[in-house]
Amino acid sequence: PFTNDLSLDEDELAAISAWVDEGAPLDVEPETPIRTLNPPQFIDEPDLVLTSAAGAYTGSTDVLDDYRCLIFDPDVDETEWVLASHFEPDQIEVVHHAIVSLHSADVRARADALDAADPGPGYTCYVTSLLEGPQGGGIPLNGWAPGQPPRRVPDGYGIPIEPGDFLIVQIHYHFDESAPTDLSRMTFDLASDAEVGAAGGSLKRLTGDLYLGPAEIPCYEGDTDPLCDRDAALDRVEDLYGGLARRIPDFMLFDCDAQVSDFAAMTNGTAWSTCERRVTNPGRVVSVMAHMHELGLRYRMTKNPGRSDELVLLDIPDWDFDWQFLYQPVDEIVLDDDDTILVECAWNRERAPFEAVGYILWAEGTVDEMCYSSVVTAPE
């Protein structure tokens, strides 16, 4: 089980069934607004609020899937410890998702140069932030997709922001009908001096890693669209997102010991993939997350499949793009160095609110797909 469980128990399901059997009578006026019992969550009184240092961004419908890296400046004078952070989209109708990373002053000149070379606030950044080194020398700080609440760390832990540090907020805009000016923001809850002092002057740090799988969805049998050819689909990905994006689908196959031929018979609209790898961030599980796009059908993450201590970490039997959370387990779950994690993703071409055209690959666009997972742990 997870904290903040939104599922219905057997008694609640029985009550709904009985109400339907009785004709679903209303005990309020028909025009009464429906209000959620679980409204969107925010950091109510943030200690720090940041927006793009260069101001609001206005894209264009000429670019359907626009990946924009924006620089956010904390401008702190001393080490600050993040206890909670939250990305708050401004123009919710065009913000598809966001990935937030924390970078040191060592790569700030590179970020500023990329910003200056690209008209408008920020710069185009498909796949990575384009800074030097793994993740530009930065660390993952937050990620947002529809439904995500603030990310909070366990008691005694924190994420340090040092003087000179800055954020790269990569926002995926999907401009299918309009491109409104966007000024999304980040909010933070910071540890007080008393909290840091009580911890001996420094909080403990979390670790996290990604657990990914291939995304390969062939066309229906008999479909003659030119993009049903996988090489043509790869050309499309490169044209839209660059050479690195083109290499990702084949890398995913290699990394997961899979072949293109494994998916060749999946021509009825449904496709699936699996990938098992050794744990790279041992410790107590703080949260797990899954991410696919709008063809997503189901998802599962399993610790040590086929072993006596097999444990399902996350199971989403009916994928919904608008329900993507950081799931926090109620019971203590510990990952060791010799454990493995299996991710399983499935898609169906009819799930999307658009016509899925051609061979669908792992790529950045809303009309493309992913099999993406993250696990955050507290080292023991």
Coordinates of C-alpha atoms in Angstrom, one line a residue:
P1 CA 0.0 0.0 0.0
F2 CA 1.0 3.6 -0.6
T3 CA 0.4 6.8 1.4
N4 CA -2.6 8.9 0.4
D5 CA -4.3 5.9 -1.1
L6 CA -7.1 7.1 -3.4
S7 CA -8.5 3.6 -4.2
L8 CA -12.0 2.5 -3.2
D9 CA -12.5 -0.3 -0.7
E10 CA -15.0 -3.1 -1.0
D11 CA -17.7 -1.4 1.0
E12 CA -17.4 1.8 -1.0
L13 CA -17.6 -0.1 -4.3
A14 CA -20.7 -2.0 -3.0
A15 CA -22.4 1.3 -2.0
I16 CA -21.8 2.7 -5.5
S17 CA -23.2 -0.5 -7.1
A18 CA -26.3 -0.4 -5.0
W19 CA -26.8 3.2 -5.9
V20 CA -26.6 2.4 -9.6
D21 CA -29.0 -0.5 -9.2
E22 CA -31.5 1.9 -7.6
G23 CA -31.4 4.1 -10.7
A24 CA -28.6 6.5 -9.5
P25 CA -30.9 9.0 -7.8
L26 CA -29.5 12.4 -7.0
D27 CA -29.9 14.0 -3.5
V28 CA -28.8 17.4 -4.8
E29 CA -29.8 19.7 -7.6
P30 CA -28.5 18.4 -11.0
E31 CA -26.5 21.6 -11.6
T32 CA -24.6 21.2 -8.4
P33 CA -20.8 21.4 -9.2
I34 CA -18.9 18.2 -8.6
R35 CA -16.0 18.8 -6.2
T36 CA -13.0 16.5 -5.7
L37 CA -12.3 15.2 -2.3
N38 CA -8.6 15.2 -3.2
P39 CA -7.8 18.7 -4.7
P40 CA -4.4 19.4 -6.2
Q41 CA -1.7 19.7 -3.6
F42 CA 0.7 22.6 -3.3
I43 CA 3.3 24.0 -0.8
D44 CA 1.0 26.3 1.0
E45 CA 3.5 28.8 2.4
P46 CA 6.7 28.3 0.4
D47 CA 10.0 29.6 1.7
L48 CA 11.3 30.1 -1.8
V49 CA 9.5 30.8 -5.1
L50 CA 11.3 30.8 -8.5
T51 CA 10.4 31.5 -12.1
S52 CA 12.6 31.7 -15.2
A53 CA 15.4 34.2 -14.7
A54 CA 14.8 35.5 -18.2
G55 CA 11.1 35.9 -17.9
A56 CA 8.0 34.3 -19.4
Y57 CA 8.4 32.0 -22.5
T58 CA 6.2 32.2 -25.6
G59 CA 6.5 29.4 -28.1
S60 CA 4.9 28.8 -31.4
T61 CA 2.4 26.3 -32.9
D62 CA 4.9 25.8 -35.6
V63 CA 6.7 23.6 -33.1
L64 CA 4.2 20.9 -31.9
D65 CA 6.5 19.5 -29.2
D66 CA 8.7 22.2 -27.8
Y67 CA 11.3 21.2 -25.2
R68 CA 12.6 24.3 -23.5
C69 CA 15.4 24.5 -20.9
L70 CA 14.9 27.5 -18.6
I71 CA 17.3 28.8 -16.0
F72 CA 15.9 29.4 -12.5
D73 CA 18.2 31.2 -10.0
P74 CA 17.8 30.4 -6.3
D75 CA 20.4 33.1 -5.5
V76 CA 21.2 31.8 -2.0
D77 CA 23.9 33.3 0.2
E78 CA 24.5 30.1 2.2
T79 CA 23.7 26.4 2.0
E80 CA 19.9 25.8 2.0
W81 CA 18.3 22.4 2.5
V82 CA 15.3 21.6 0.5
L83 CA 12.6 19.6 2.4
A84 CA 9.9 19.9 -0.3
S85 CA 9.7 21.2 -3.9
H86 CA 7.0 21.5 -6.4
F87 CA 6.7 22.5 -10.1
E88 CA 3.6 24.5 -10.7
P89 CA 2.6 24.8 -14.4
D90 CA 1.2 28.1 -15.5
Q91 CA -0.4 27.2 -18.8
I92 CA -1.7 23.8 -17.8
E93 CA -3.2 23.1 -21.2
V94 CA 0.1 23.1 -23.0
V95 CA 2.6 22.0 -20.3
H96 CA 3.0 18.2 -20.9
H97 CA 5.7 17.6 -18.2
A98 CA 8.8 19.1 -16.6
I99 CA 12.1 17.7 -15.4
V100 CA 14.1 19.8 -12.9
S101 CA 17.8 19.4 -12.2
L102 CA 20.1 21.2 -9.8
H103 CA 23.5 22.4 -11.2
S104 CA 26.6 23.9 -9.7
A105 CA 28.2 27.2 -10.6
D106 CA 30.9 25.3 -12.6
V107 CA 28.6 24.9 -15.6
R108 CA 26.7 28.2 -15.3
A109 CA 28.7 29.9 -18.1
R110 CA 27.8 27.0 -20.5
A111 CA 24.1 27.4 -19.6
D112 CA 24.3 31.2 -20.1
A113 CA 25.9 30.7 -23.5
L114 CA 23.2 28.3 -24.6
D115 CA 20.6 30.7 -23.4
A116 CA 22.2 33.7 -25.2
A117 CA 22.5 31.7 -28.5
D118 CA 18.8 30.9 -28.7
P119 CA 16.2 33.7 -29.1
G120 CA 13.9 34.2 -26.2
P121 CA 14.1 32.9 -22.6
G122 CA 16.0 29.6 -22.3
Y123 CA 17.1 27.3 -25.1
T124 CA 15.9 24.2 -27.0
C125 CA 17.0 21.0 -25.3
Y126 CA 15.6 17.7 -26.5
V127 CA 16.7 14.7 -24.5
T128 CA 19.3 16.4 -22.2
S129 CA 20.1 19.8 -20.8
L130 CA 23.1 20.0 -23.1
L131 CA 25.5 20.8 -20.2
E132 CA 28.8 19.1 -19.8
G133 CA 29.1 15.8 -18.0
P134 CA 26.5 13.4 -16.8
Q135 CA 23.3 15.4 -16.4
G136 CA 25.5 18.5 -16.8
G137 CA 27.1 17.8 -13.5
G138 CA 23.7 18.2 -11.9
I139 CA 21.4 16.1 -9.8
P140 CA 17.7 15.3 -10.4
L141 CA 15.6 17.6 -8.1
N142 CA 12.0 17.1 -9.2
G143 CA 9.8 15.9 -12.0
W144 CA 6.3 16.9 -12.8
A145 CA 3.5 15.3 -14.9
P146 CA -0.2 15.8 -14.5
G147 CA -1.3 14.9 -10.9
Q148 CA 2.1 15.2 -9.3
P149 CA 2.0 16.6 -5.7
P150 CA 5.0 18.3 -4.1
R151 CA 8.0 16.1 -3.6
R152 CA 8.8 15.8 0.1
V153 CA 11.9 14.1 1.6
P154 CA 11.8 11.9 4.7
D155 CA 12.6 13.3 8.1
G156 CA 16.3 13.9 8.6
Y157 CA 17.0 14.2 4.8
G158 CA 17.4 17.1 2.5
I159 CA 18.7 18.3 -0.8
P160 CA 21.4 21.0 -0.5
I161 CA 21.4 24.2 -2.6
E162 CA 24.8 25.9 -2.5
P163 CA 25.6 29.5 -3.3
G164 CA 26.0 29.8 -7.1
D165 CA 23.8 26.7 -7.8
F166 CA 21.0 27.1 -10.3
L167 CA 18.2 25.0 -11.7
I168 CA 17.6 23.9 -15.3
V169 CA 13.8 23.3 -15.7
Q170 CA 13.2 21.4 -18.9
I171 CA 9.5 22.0 -19.9
H172 CA 7.8 20.0 -22.6
Y173 CA 5.3 22.2 -24.2
H174 CA 2.7 20.6 -26.6
F175 CA 1.4 23.4 -28.8
D176 CA -1.3 21.7 -30.8
E177 CA -3.8 24.5 -30.9
S178 CA -2.3 27.6 -29.3
A179 CA 1.0 28.8 -27.7
P180 CA 0.1 31.0 -24.7
T181 CA 2.9 32.8 -22.8
D182 CA 4.0 30.6 -19.9
L183 CA 5.5 31.6 -16.6
S184 CA 5.6 28.3 -14.7
R185 CA 7.2 28.3 -11.3
M186 CA 9.0 26.2 -8.6
T187 CA 8.2 26.5 -4.9
F188 CA 10.3 25.2 -2.0
D189 CA 10.0 24.4 1.6
L190 CA 13.4 24.9 3.2
A191 CA 14.8 23.6 6.5
S192 CA 15.1 26.2 9.2
D193 CA 18.4 26.9 11.0
A194 CA 17.0 25.1 14.0
E195 CA 16.2 22.0 12.0
V196 CA 19.7 21.9 10.4
G197 CA 21.3 22.5 13.8
A198 CA 19.3 19.7 15.4
A199 CA 20.7 17.4 12.7
G200 CA 24.2 18.3 13.5
G201 CA 24.6 21.0 10.9
S202 CA 23.9 18.8 7.8
L203 CA 21.0 16.7 6.7
K204 CA 21.3 13.3 5.1
R205 CA 21.0 13.0 1.3
L206 CA 18.7 10.9 -0.9
T207 CA 19.7 8.9 -3.9
G208 CA 17.7 8.1 -7.1
D209 CA 18.0 6.4 -10.4
L210 CA 16.0 5.6 -13.5
Y211 CA 14.8 2.2 -14.6
L212 CA 13.9 2.3 -18.2
G213 CA 12.6 -0.1 -20.9
P214 CA 12.2 -0.1 -24.7
A215 CA 9.2 1.4 -26.4
E216 CA 8.5 -0.2 -29.7
I217 CA 4.9 -0.3 -31.2
P218 CA 4.6 -1.6 -34.7
C219 CA 1.8 -0.6 -37.1
Y220 CA -1.3 -2.7 -37.6
E221 CA -0.8 -5.6 -40.0
G222 CA -1.5 -4.3 -43.5
D223 CA -0.9 -0.7 -42.7
T224 CA 1.1 0.8 -45.6
D225 CA 1.9 4.2 -44.1
P226 CA 5.6 5.1 -45.0
L227 CA 6.3 5.7 -41.3
C228 CA 5.4 2.1 -40.5
D229 CA 9.0 1.4 -41.6
R230 CA 11.1 1.5 -38.4
D231 CA 14.0 3.2 -40.2
A232 CA 11.7 5.9 -41.5
A233 CA 10.3 6.4 -38.0
L234 CA 13.9 6.8 -36.7
D235 CA 14.5 9.4 -39.4
R236 CA 11.4 11.3 -38.2
V237 CA 12.7 11.2 -34.6
E238 CA 16.1 12.5 -35.7
D239 CA 14.5 15.3 -37.8
L240 CA 12.3 16.4 -34.8
Y241 CA 14.6 15.9 -31.9
G242 CA 18.2 15.4 -33.1
G243 CA 20.8 12.7 -33.6
L244 CA 21.0 11.7 -29.9
A245 CA 17.2 11.1 -29.8
R246 CA 17.5 8.8 -32.8
R247 CA 20.0 6.6 -31.0
I248 CA 17.9 6.1 -27.9
P249 CA 15.5 3.4 -29.2
D250 CA 18.4 1.2 -30.2
F251 CA 20.3 1.9 -27.0
M252 CA 17.2 0.8 -25.0
L253 CA 17.0 -2.5 -26.9
F254 CA 20.8 -3.1 -26.3
D255 CA 20.6 -2.2 -22.6
C256 CA 17.6 -4.5 -22.1
D257 CA 19.0 -7.4 -24.2
A258 CA 16.1 -7.1 -26.6
Q259 CA 15.8 -7.1 -30.4
V260 CA 13.6 -5.4 -32.9
S261 CA 12.3 -8.8 -33.9
D262 CA 10.9 -9.3 -30.4
F263 CA 8.2 -6.8 -31.4
A264 CA 7.6 -7.8 -35.0
A265 CA 4.5 -9.9 -34.3
M266 CA 2.8 -7.2 -32.2
T267 CA 0.7 -5.9 -35.0
N268 CA -2.8 -6.0 -33.5
G269 CA -2.4 -2.5 -31.9
T270 CA -1.1 -3.7 -28.5
A271 CA 2.6 -4.0 -27.7
W272 CA 4.7 -4.5 -24.6
S273 CA 8.3 -4.5 -23.4
T274 CA 10.2 -5.6 -20.3
C275 CA 13.6 -4.8 -18.9
E276 CA 15.4 -6.2 -15.8
R277 CA 18.5 -4.6 -14.3
R278 CA 20.4 -4.7 -11.0
V279 CA 19.6 -2.1 -8.4
T280 CA 22.0 0.9 -8.6
N281 CA 20.7 3.0 -5.7
P282 CA 20.3 0.7 -2.7
G283 CA 18.5 1.9 0.4
R284 CA 15.0 2.3 1.8
V285 CA 12.5 3.1 -0.9
V286 CA 11.1 6.6 -0.5
S287 CA 9.1 6.8 -3.7
V288 CA 8.6 5.1 -7.1
M289 CA 7.2 6.6 -10.2
A290 CA 6.2 5.5 -13.7
H291 CA 5.8 7.5 -16.9
M292 CA 4.4 6.7 -20.3
H293 CA 2.5 8.8 -22.8
E294 CA -1.1 8.6 -24.0
L295 CA -0.9 5.1 -25.6
G296 CA -0.1 3.6 -22.2
L297 CA -2.1 0.6 -21.3
R298 CA -0.5 -0.9 -18.1
Y299 CA 2.7 -0.7 -16.1
R300 CA 4.3 -2.8 -13.4
M301 CA 7.6 -2.6 -11.4
T302 CA 8.8 -5.7 -9.6
K303 CA 11.7 -6.3 -7.2
N304 CA 13.5 -9.7 -7.6
P305 CA 11.0 -11.3 -10.1
G306 CA 11.0 -15.1 -9.8
R307 CA 12.8 -15.2 -6.5
S308 CA 11.4 -16.1 -3.1
D309 CA 11.4 -12.4 -2.0
E310 CA 9.6 -11.2 -5.2
L311 CA 7.7 -8.0 -4.5
V312 CA 5.6 -5.8 -6.7
L313 CA 6.7 -2.2 -6.1
L314 CA 4.1 -0.5 -8.4
D315 CA 1.2 -2.0 -10.4
I316 CA -0.9 0.2 -12.7
P317 CA -3.3 -2.1 -14.5
D318 CA -5.1 0.7 -16.3
W319 CA -2.8 3.5 -17.3
D320 CA -4.1 7.0 -17.2
F321 CA -1.8 9.8 -18.4
D322 CA -3.4 12.3 -16.0
W323 CA -2.6 10.1 -12.9
Q324 CA 1.2 10.2 -12.6
F325 CA 2.4 10.3 -9.0
L326 CA 5.4 9.8 -6.8
Y327 CA 4.1 6.7 -4.9
Q328 CA 5.4 6.5 -1.4
P329 CA 5.1 3.0 0.3
V330 CA 3.5 2.7 3.7
D331 CA 5.7 -0.3 4.7
E332 CA 9.5 -0.3 4.8
I333 CA 11.0 -1.7 1.6
V334 CA 14.8 -2.0 1.3
L335 CA 16.7 -2.5 -1.9
D336 CA 20.1 -4.2 -1.7
D337 CA 23.0 -4.2 -4.2
D338 CA 22.2 -7.8 -5.3
D339 CA 18.5 -7.1 -5.9
T340 CA 17.0 -6.6 -9.4
I341 CA 14.1 -4.5 -10.7
L342 CA 11.9 -5.5 -13.6
V343 CA 9.8 -2.9 -15.4
E344 CA 7.0 -3.9 -17.7
C345 CA 5.2 -1.5 -20.0
A346 CA 2.3 -2.1 -22.4
W347 CA 0.6 0.2 -24.9
N348 CA -2.4 0.2 -27.2
R349 CA -2.8 2.3 -30.3
E350 CA -6.5 3.0 -29.6
R351 CA -5.9 4.5 -26.2
A352 CA -4.7 7.9 -27.5
P353 CA -7.1 10.8 -28.1
F354 CA -5.4 11.2 -31.6
E355 CA -4.6 8.9 -34.5
A356 CA -1.4 7.0 -33.7
V357 CA 0.5 7.1 -37.0
G358 CA 3.5 4.9 -38.0
Y359 CA 5.9 2.8 -36.0
I360 CA 5.9 4.4 -32.5
L361 CA 9.3 4.6 -30.8
W362 CA 10.8 5.9 -27.6
A363 CA 11.0 9.7 -28.2
E364 CA 10.1 13.0 -26.7
G365 CA 6.8 13.9 -28.3
T366 CA 3.3 13.4 -27.0
V367 CA 2.6 11.2 -30.0
D368 CA 5.7 9.1 -29.2
E369 CA 6.1 6.8 -26.2
M370 CA 8.2 5.9 -23.3
C371 CA 8.7 3.2 -20.6
Y372 CA 10.2 5.3 -17.9
S373 CA 10.5 4.7 -14.1
S374 CA 12.3 6.3 -11.2
V375 CA 13.1 5.0 -7.7
V376 CA 14.2 7.3 -4.9
T377 CA 15.9 5.7 -1.9
A378 CA 17.3 6.8 1.5
P379 CA 20.7 5.1 1.9
E380 CA 20.9 3.0 5.1

